[in-house]
Short mmCIF file of C-alpha atoms in Angstrom, two decimals:
data_model
loop_
_atom_site.label_atom_id
_atom_site.label_comp_id
_atom_site.label_asym_id
_atom_site.label_seq_id
_atom_site.Cartn_x
_atom_site.Cartn_y
_atom_site.Cartn_z
CA MET A 1 0.91 16.89 -28.96
CA GLU A 2 -1.67 14.53 -27.50
CA ARG A 3 -2.40 16.98 -24.70
CA ARG A 4 -2.94 19.82 -27.18
CA LYS A 5 -5.21 17.59 -29.26
CA GLN A 6 -7.33 16.84 -26.18
CA GLN A 7 -7.54 20.53 -25.30
CA VAL A 8 -8.65 21.40 -28.85
CA LEU A 9 -11.25 18.61 -28.74
CA ASN A 10 -12.64 19.89 -25.45
CA LEU A 11 -12.75 23.46 -26.79
CA VAL A 12 -14.55 22.33 -29.95
CA SER A 13 -17.07 20.41 -27.84
CA ILE A 14 -17.82 23.46 -25.72
CA ILE A 15 -18.14 25.67 -28.82
CA VAL A 16 -20.50 23.17 -30.47
CA PHE A 17 -22.58 22.98 -27.30
CA LEU A 18 -22.82 26.79 -26.95
CA ALA A 19 -23.53 27.18 -30.69
CA SER A 20 -26.31 24.62 -30.41
CA LEU A 21 -27.83 26.52 -27.49
CA ALA A 22 -27.59 29.77 -29.47
CA GLY A 23 -29.20 28.08 -32.47
CA ILE A 24 -32.05 26.76 -30.35
CA SER A 25 -32.58 30.24 -28.85
CA ILE A 26 -32.64 31.92 -32.29
CA PHE A 27 -34.93 29.24 -33.65
CA TRP A 28 -37.36 29.70 -30.76
CA MET A 29 -37.30 33.48 -31.18
CA ARG A 30 -38.08 33.19 -34.91
CA ALA A 31 -40.84 30.68 -34.17
CA TYR A 32 -42.32 33.05 -31.58
CA GLN A 33 -42.20 36.00 -33.99
CA GLN A 34 -43.84 33.95 -36.75
CA THR A 35 -46.56 32.74 -34.37
CA ALA A 36 -47.24 36.27 -33.09
CA PHE A 37 -47.39 37.66 -36.65
CA THR A 38 -49.78 34.91 -37.75
CA HIS A 39 -52.09 35.49 -34.79
CA VAL A 40 -52.24 39.29 -35.24
CA SER A 41 -52.70 38.91 -39.00
CA LYS A 42 -55.60 36.50 -38.53
CA PHE A 43 -57.23 38.82 -35.99
CA CYS A 44 -57.04 41.76 -38.39
CA GLU A 45 -58.37 39.61 -41.26
CA ILE A 46 -61.42 38.55 -39.25
CA TYR A 47 -62.11 42.12 -38.14
CA VAL A 48 -61.86 43.57 -41.68
CA GLU A 49 -64.08 40.81 -43.13
CA GLU A 50 -66.77 41.65 -40.60
CA ASN A 51 -66.23 45.42 -40.88
CA PRO A 52 -65.00 46.27 -44.40
CA GLU A 53 -65.40 49.99 -43.76
CA ALA A 54 -62.87 49.74 -40.89
CA GLU A 55 -59.98 48.52 -43.09
CA LYS A 56 -58.28 51.92 -43.09
CA GLN A 57 -58.64 52.25 -39.31
CA VAL A 58 -57.11 48.75 -38.79
CA LEU A 59 -54.12 49.54 -40.99
CA ALA A 60 -53.68 52.87 -39.19
CA ALA A 61 -53.75 51.02 -35.83
CA VAL A 62 -51.17 48.51 -37.08
CA LYS A 63 -48.88 51.35 -38.19
CA THR A 64 -49.35 53.08 -34.87
CA TYR A 65 -48.51 49.82 -33.01
CA ASP A 66 -45.42 49.30 -35.17
CA ALA A 67 -44.21 52.78 -34.32
CA LEU A 68 -44.41 52.12 -30.56
CA SER A 69 -41.25 51.27 -28.61
CA ALA A 70 -40.70 47.81 -27.07
CA GLN A 71 -41.37 49.26 -23.60
CA GLU A 72 -44.68 50.79 -24.75
CA LYS A 73 -45.75 47.54 -26.39
CA SER A 74 -45.10 45.43 -23.25
CA GLY A 75 -47.28 45.41 -20.16
CA SER A 76 -50.62 46.10 -21.83
CA GLN A 77 -53.55 44.51 -19.97
CA PHE A 78 -56.37 46.03 -22.08
CA LEU A 79 -58.12 42.72 -22.89
CA ALA A 80 -58.02 41.56 -19.30
CA GLN A 81 -61.01 43.77 -18.49
CA TYR A 82 -63.07 41.74 -20.94
CA GLY A 83 -62.10 38.41 -19.46
CA TYR A 84 -59.26 37.39 -21.80
CA GLY A 85 -56.01 35.98 -20.43
CA ARG A 86 -52.54 35.56 -21.88
CA ASN A 87 -53.37 32.04 -23.14
CA ALA A 88 -56.56 33.03 -24.96
CA PHE A 89 -54.80 33.65 -28.29
CA PHE A 90 -52.12 30.89 -27.97
CA ALA A 91 -52.73 28.13 -30.50
CA GLY A 92 -49.88 25.87 -29.24
CA ILE A 93 -46.37 25.23 -30.59
CA PRO A 94 -46.33 23.58 -34.02
CA THR A 95 -45.18 19.95 -34.07
CA LYS A 96 -42.46 20.80 -36.58
CA THR A 97 -41.02 23.35 -34.16
CA LEU A 98 -40.99 20.88 -31.30
CA VAL A 99 -39.32 18.19 -33.43
CA LEU A 100 -36.60 20.53 -34.69
CA THR A 101 -35.96 21.82 -31.18
CA ALA A 102 -35.69 18.28 -29.80
CA VAL A 103 -33.29 17.26 -32.58
CA LEU A 104 -31.04 20.27 -32.01
CA SER A 105 -31.03 19.66 -28.25
CA ILE A 106 -30.18 15.97 -28.66
CA VAL A 107 -27.37 16.76 -31.12
CA ALA A 108 -25.89 19.34 -28.76
CA ALA A 109 -26.13 17.04 -25.73
CA CYS A 110 -24.73 14.04 -27.60
CA GLY A 111 -21.81 16.05 -28.92
CA PHE A 112 -20.97 17.40 -25.49
CA PHE A 113 -21.29 14.14 -23.59
CA CYS A 114 -19.48 12.14 -26.29
CA SER A 115 -16.58 14.54 -26.00
CA MET A 116 -16.57 14.30 -22.21
CA GLY A 117 -16.88 10.51 -22.43
CA TYR A 118 -13.95 10.32 -24.82
CA ALA A 119 -11.87 12.46 -22.48
CA LYS A 120 -12.75 10.24 -19.51
CA GLN A 121 -11.95 7.13 -21.53
CA GLN A 122 -8.54 8.54 -22.43
CA ASN A 123 -7.89 9.43 -18.79
CA ARG A 124 -8.88 5.93 -17.65
CA ARG A 125 -6.61 4.41 -20.27
CA ARG A 126 -3.66 6.48 -19.10
CA ILE A 127 -4.33 5.72 -15.44
CA ALA A 128 -4.53 2.00 -16.32
CA GLU A 129 -1.19 2.22 -18.16
CA LEU A 130 0.53 3.95 -15.24
CA THR A 131 -0.99 1.48 -12.76
CA ASN A 132 0.16 -1.46 -14.89
CA TYR A 133 3.62 0.05 -15.03
CA LEU A 134 3.83 0.27 -11.23
CA GLU A 135 2.51 -3.30 -10.88
CA GLN A 136 5.24 -4.54 -13.21
CA VAL A 137 7.84 -2.66 -11.20
CA ASN A 138 6.55 -4.18 -7.95
CA ARG A 139 6.78 -7.65 -9.50
CA GLY A 140 10.37 -6.97 -10.43
CA ALA A 141 9.72 -6.70 -14.17
CA ALA A 142 11.02 -3.85 -16.29
CA GLY A 143 7.72 -2.21 -17.18
CA THR A 144 7.44 0.44 -19.87
CA VAL A 145 4.63 2.98 -20.18
CA LEU A 146 3.22 2.77 -23.73
CA GLN A 147 2.22 6.44 -23.94
CA THR A 148 4.96 8.53 -25.51
CA LYS A 149 2.88 11.55 -26.58
CA GLU A 150 2.38 14.53 -24.31
CA ASP A 151 -0.91 14.77 -22.44
CA ALA A 152 -2.29 15.80 -19.05
CA PHE A 153 -0.55 12.83 -17.41
CA SER A 154 2.89 13.44 -18.91
CA ARG A 155 4.23 15.25 -15.86
CA LEU A 156 2.97 12.51 -13.53
CA GLN A 157 4.54 9.91 -15.82
CA ASP A 158 7.89 11.71 -15.74
CA GLU A 159 7.83 11.90 -11.94
CA LEU A 160 6.97 8.19 -11.72
CA TYR A 161 9.90 7.35 -13.97
CA LYS A 162 12.24 9.45 -11.83
CA THR A 163 10.98 7.90 -8.60
CA VAL A 164 11.19 4.33 -9.90
CA THR A 165 14.67 4.92 -11.32
CA SER A 166 15.83 6.37 -8.01
CA LEU A 167 14.33 3.44 -6.09
CA TYR A 168 16.02 0.96 -8.43
CA GLN A 169 19.37 2.63 -7.86
CA THR A 170 18.83 2.69 -4.09
CA ARG A 171 17.79 -0.97 -4.16
CA GLU A 172 20.84 -2.01 -6.17
CA THR A 173 23.10 -0.08 -3.81
CA ALA A 174 21.47 -1.65 -0.75
CA LEU A 175 21.72 -5.16 -2.22
CA GLN A 176 25.36 -4.63 -3.10
CA THR A 177 26.08 -3.32 0.38
CA LYS A 178 24.28 -6.31 1.90
CA GLU A 179 26.24 -8.74 -0.26
CA ASN A 180 29.50 -7.04 0.66
CA PHE A 181 28.60 -7.21 4.34
CA ALA A 182 27.72 -10.91 4.06
CA ASP A 183 30.99 -11.61 2.22
CA ASN A 184 32.98 -9.74 4.85
CA LEU A 185 31.29 -11.66 7.65
CA ALA A 186 31.98 -14.96 5.93
CA ASN A 187 35.62 -14.03 5.35
CA ILE A 188 36.05 -13.00 9.00
CA ALA A 189 34.45 -16.25 10.17
CA HIS A 190 36.69 -18.36 7.94
CA GLN A 191 39.78 -16.42 8.93
CA LEU A 192 38.97 -16.96 12.61
CA LYS A 193 38.49 -20.70 12.28
CA THR A 194 42.11 -21.56 11.47
CA PRO A 195 43.78 -19.79 14.43
CA ILE A 196 41.04 -20.97 16.81
CA THR A 197 41.58 -24.61 15.78
CA ALA A 198 45.36 -24.22 16.09
CA ALA A 199 44.96 -22.61 19.53
CA PHE A 200 42.73 -25.50 20.68
CA LEU A 201 45.31 -28.07 19.62
CA SER A 202 48.11 -26.14 21.28
CA LEU A 203 46.09 -25.86 24.48
CA GLN A 204 45.40 -29.61 24.54
CA LEU A 205 49.14 -30.36 24.11
CA MET A 206 50.04 -27.83 26.80
CA LYS A 207 47.56 -29.34 29.26
CA GLN A 208 49.07 -32.79 28.67
CA THR A 209 52.69 -31.72 29.04
CA VAL A 210 52.64 -28.67 31.33
CA PRO A 211 49.46 -28.43 33.46
CA ASN A 212 48.51 -24.80 34.00
CA PRO A 213 45.75 -23.38 36.23
CA TYR A 214 44.93 -20.84 33.53
CA GLY A 215 44.28 -23.53 30.93
CA GLY A 216 40.58 -23.76 31.79
CA GLN A 217 40.07 -20.03 31.41
CA ILE A 218 41.86 -20.03 28.04
CA GLU A 219 39.73 -22.96 26.88
CA ARG A 220 36.51 -21.14 27.82
CA GLN A 221 37.57 -18.10 25.83
CA LEU A 222 38.46 -20.25 22.84
CA GLU A 223 35.07 -21.94 23.03
CA ARG A 224 33.45 -18.52 23.07
CA LEU A 225 35.46 -17.51 20.01
CA ASN A 226 34.42 -20.73 18.29
CA ARG A 227 30.73 -20.02 18.99
CA LEU A 228 31.20 -16.47 17.72
CA GLU A 229 32.79 -17.78 14.51
CA GLU A 230 29.90 -20.19 13.94
CA SER A 231 27.33 -17.45 14.59
CA LEU A 232 29.07 -15.05 12.22
CA LEU A 233 29.14 -17.70 9.52
CA THR A 234 25.43 -18.40 9.99
CA LEU A 235 24.57 -14.69 9.88
CA SER A 236 26.59 -14.27 6.70
CA LYS A 237 24.59 -17.08 5.08
CA ILE A 238 21.33 -15.48 6.18
CA ASP A 239 22.40 -12.10 4.77
CA ALA A 240 23.48 -13.65 1.50
CA GLY A 241 20.27 -15.70 1.26
CA THR A 242 22.19 -18.98 1.07
CA LEU A 243 21.02 -20.55 4.33
CA ARG A 244 18.86 -23.47 3.24
CA LEU A 245 15.94 -24.31 5.53
CA GLU A 246 13.80 -27.41 5.32
CA ARG A 247 10.02 -27.14 5.08
CA GLU A 248 8.62 -30.07 7.02
CA PRO A 249 6.11 -30.64 9.85
CA VAL A 250 7.57 -29.70 13.24
CA ASP A 251 5.80 -30.57 16.50
CA LEU A 252 6.02 -27.67 18.96
CA TYR A 253 6.23 -29.81 22.10
CA THR A 254 8.96 -31.95 20.55
CA VAL A 255 11.14 -29.06 19.41
CA LEU A 256 10.88 -27.34 22.83
CA CYS A 257 11.89 -30.57 24.60
CA LEU A 258 14.84 -31.14 22.26
CA ALA A 259 16.07 -27.58 22.79
CA ALA A 260 15.92 -28.05 26.57
CA GLU A 261 17.70 -31.43 26.37
CA ASN A 262 20.61 -29.87 24.48
CA LEU A 263 21.04 -27.44 27.38
CA ASN A 264 20.83 -30.11 30.11
CA ASP A 265 24.48 -29.85 31.21
CA LEU A 266 24.40 -26.07 31.35
CA LEU A 267 21.03 -26.05 33.14
CA ALA A 268 22.24 -28.55 35.71
CA LYS A 269 25.39 -26.52 36.32
CA GLU A 270 23.35 -23.35 36.95
CA GLN A 271 20.69 -25.30 38.92
CA ILE A 272 17.93 -24.14 36.60
CA SER A 273 14.97 -26.27 35.51
CA VAL A 274 12.82 -26.00 32.38
CA GLU A 275 9.05 -26.43 32.55
CA ILE A 276 7.27 -27.51 29.34
CA PRO A 277 3.59 -28.54 29.69
CA ASP A 278 2.25 -31.08 27.20
CA ARG A 279 -0.61 -29.36 25.34
CA GLY A 280 -0.95 -32.11 22.78
CA SER A 281 0.27 -32.27 19.21
CA MET A 282 0.53 -28.91 17.42
CA GLN A 283 2.51 -28.73 14.20
CA VAL A 284 3.98 -25.99 12.06
CA CYS A 285 5.94 -26.10 8.83
CA GLY A 286 9.62 -25.31 9.37
CA ASP A 287 13.15 -26.55 9.91
CA MET A 288 13.50 -28.61 13.09
CA GLU A 289 17.26 -28.10 13.54
CA TRP A 290 17.34 -24.35 13.05
CA MET A 291 14.18 -23.83 15.08
CA MET A 292 15.76 -25.79 17.90
CA GLU A 293 18.92 -23.67 17.61
CA ALA A 294 16.89 -20.47 17.95
CA LEU A 295 14.91 -21.82 20.94
CA MET A 296 18.14 -22.80 22.68
CA ASN A 297 19.38 -19.22 22.41
CA LEU A 298 16.15 -17.93 23.98
CA MET A 299 16.18 -20.53 26.79
CA LYS A 300 19.83 -19.77 27.47
CA ASN A 301 19.06 -16.06 27.73
CA CYS A 302 16.28 -16.76 30.25
CA MET A 303 18.55 -19.12 32.17
CA GLU A 304 21.27 -16.46 32.46
CA HIS A 305 18.76 -14.07 34.03
CA SER A 306 17.33 -16.57 36.53
CA GLU A 307 18.47 -17.15 40.08
CA PRO A 308 19.86 -20.58 41.06
CA GLY A 309 16.93 -22.90 41.68
CA GLY A 310 14.76 -20.89 39.28
CA THR A 311 12.69 -22.11 36.38
CA VAL A 312 12.52 -21.31 32.69
CA HIS A 313 8.88 -21.60 31.63
CA CYS A 314 7.70 -22.63 28.16
CA ASP A 315 4.24 -22.88 26.67
CA TYR A 316 2.62 -23.08 23.25
CA SER A 317 -0.78 -22.69 21.62
CA GLU A 318 -2.32 -22.30 18.17
CA ASN A 319 -5.20 -20.68 16.28
CA PRO A 320 -6.24 -20.66 12.60
CA LEU A 321 -3.74 -17.85 11.83
CA TYR A 322 -0.58 -18.86 13.64
CA ALA A 323 1.08 -21.09 16.22
CA GLU A 324 2.64 -19.39 19.21
CA MET A 325 5.42 -20.34 21.64
CA ARG A 326 6.29 -18.43 24.78
CA ILE A 327 9.48 -18.68 26.85
CA TRP A 328 9.86 -16.65 30.05
CA ASP A 329 11.78 -16.50 33.32
CA ASP A 330 11.22 -15.28 36.87
CA GLY A 331 14.04 -12.74 36.85
CA LYS A 332 14.06 -8.95 36.86
CA GLY A 333 13.10 -8.58 33.20
CA PHE A 334 14.63 -6.36 30.54
CA ALA A 335 15.76 -2.83 31.24
CA PRO A 336 13.29 -0.46 29.47
CA GLU A 337 16.09 1.14 27.45
CA ASP A 338 17.20 -2.29 26.18
CA LEU A 339 13.83 -3.43 24.75
CA PRO A 340 14.09 -1.56 21.39
CA HIS A 341 17.59 -2.99 20.76
CA LEU A 342 17.39 -6.60 21.96
CA PHE A 343 17.53 -8.13 18.48
CA GLU A 344 20.29 -5.89 17.13
CA ARG A 345 23.55 -7.67 16.35
CA PHE A 346 26.33 -7.40 18.93
CA TYR A 347 24.07 -5.47 21.29
CA ARG A 348 24.58 -6.34 24.94
CA GLY A 349 22.06 -4.98 27.36
CA LYS A 350 22.57 -3.11 30.56
CA ASP A 351 22.20 -6.25 32.70
CA ALA A 352 23.73 -8.72 30.21
CA ALA A 353 24.91 -11.88 31.92
CA GLY A 354 27.52 -14.46 30.97
CA ASN A 355 30.18 -14.02 28.32
CA GLY A 356 27.90 -13.79 25.30
CA SER A 357 28.75 -11.83 22.17
CA GLY A 358 25.32 -10.23 21.57
CA ILE A 359 24.55 -12.39 18.54
CA GLY A 360 22.24 -15.08 19.98
CA LEU A 361 19.00 -13.07 20.03
CA ALA A 362 19.70 -11.51 16.63
CA LEU A 363 20.31 -14.97 15.19
CA ALA A 364 17.09 -16.36 16.72
CA HIS A 365 15.11 -13.41 15.34
CA ALA A 366 16.53 -13.96 11.84
CA ILE A 367 15.85 -17.72 11.93
CA PHE A 368 12.18 -17.27 12.86
CA GLU A 369 11.72 -14.59 10.20
CA LEU A 370 13.05 -17.01 7.59
CA GLN A 371 10.34 -19.46 8.66
CA SER A 372 7.43 -17.02 8.18
CA GLY A 373 7.38 -16.00 11.81
CA ASN A 374 8.40 -13.23 14.13
CA LEU A 375 10.01 -12.94 17.54
CA THR A 376 9.15 -10.27 20.11
CA ALA A 377 10.17 -9.60 23.71
CA ARG A 378 8.44 -7.91 26.61
CA ASN A 379 8.41 -7.70 30.38
CA LEU A 380 5.69 -9.56 32.25
CA PRO A 381 3.48 -7.60 34.67
CA SER A 382 4.43 -10.04 37.43
CA GLY A 383 8.14 -9.68 36.64
CA GLY A 384 10.46 -11.56 34.35
CA ALA A 385 11.35 -11.42 30.67
CA CYS A 386 9.18 -13.10 28.07
CA PHE A 387 9.88 -14.07 24.45
CA GLU A 388 6.94 -14.67 22.12
CA ILE A 389 7.31 -16.52 18.82
CA ARG A 390 4.54 -16.54 16.23
CA LEU A 391 4.80 -18.86 13.25
CA TYR A 392 2.17 -17.92 10.69
CA ARG A 393 0.27 -20.48 8.64
CA HIS A 394 0.02 -20.17 4.84
#
């Protein structure tokens, strides 16, 4: 209905505008005819007053002129030979004619532009309503478009509704799937904990009563299972959004040193050293414990790909936008086909070392993302794998 009303209004505006132009044209034609008649009449009057005996000849000439066709009347240049031009008998347009013409023109223009302005105003209002609706949707509010009448934007409005409804359904499905995945991970982790604890106790009793050369191997596998259970539980908390992180100042040099200290026994066993230069105090806002946990996973990955006697290098810097930490080794680097998948859960690369489960890098990536940062990996031109962490300032 609203759309039809707008179309009718536009049509009326165009008709009024064209009618005004036609009225102005007719008015000007009548004014021209009146002016021409007045001028010819005055000429004849002057001639007859000065030559009364020629009255009959003048009337005969007028009748003869009236009988001529429009083509015969046009194009005459008779007076030009006596020095008269086309403006010689033009007395100017009467003021009244000019005023009326100006008024009609202004009315026509105002009517047309007012109609166009109203149409533009209506269009802007509808665009503003649709924009506001999308802004409400993006903020998570249930926005409703106020316009319920049909207009030029009705089809766009319908398509927006369909798209938003479809996105809401997709979002709800994705959230439900994510929650189910997190719940399943948590259940698996909890279910694993009980048999792992029982197996540890049984192993300790067995080692005390019946020493067995395979006890050490079993213990290592149980420790691996225990780490896997803890990682799965942490990932389930991250997926469910229940992992609580502190927001406090963290010194980059301190957290790198603490991460290396927690790996001292493992580093000594593998004969690997960690190099951390002191660049002075640089702080970011984050959770010290979880940041340290993520850094340990990265250092451990570099250690596993270093030769005995090698070094894991660390460095850090800052700028007004973010603080950056880098951890790299002197090994062979990542296989090119592994780079796009390094932070996928349970992914183990082509040259994966140790008995890891493929969760460490994914966990580190998730932890840094939760602290307004990101983790990337690349190969150094000189050789070796490099992890880069950027923690953005807000």
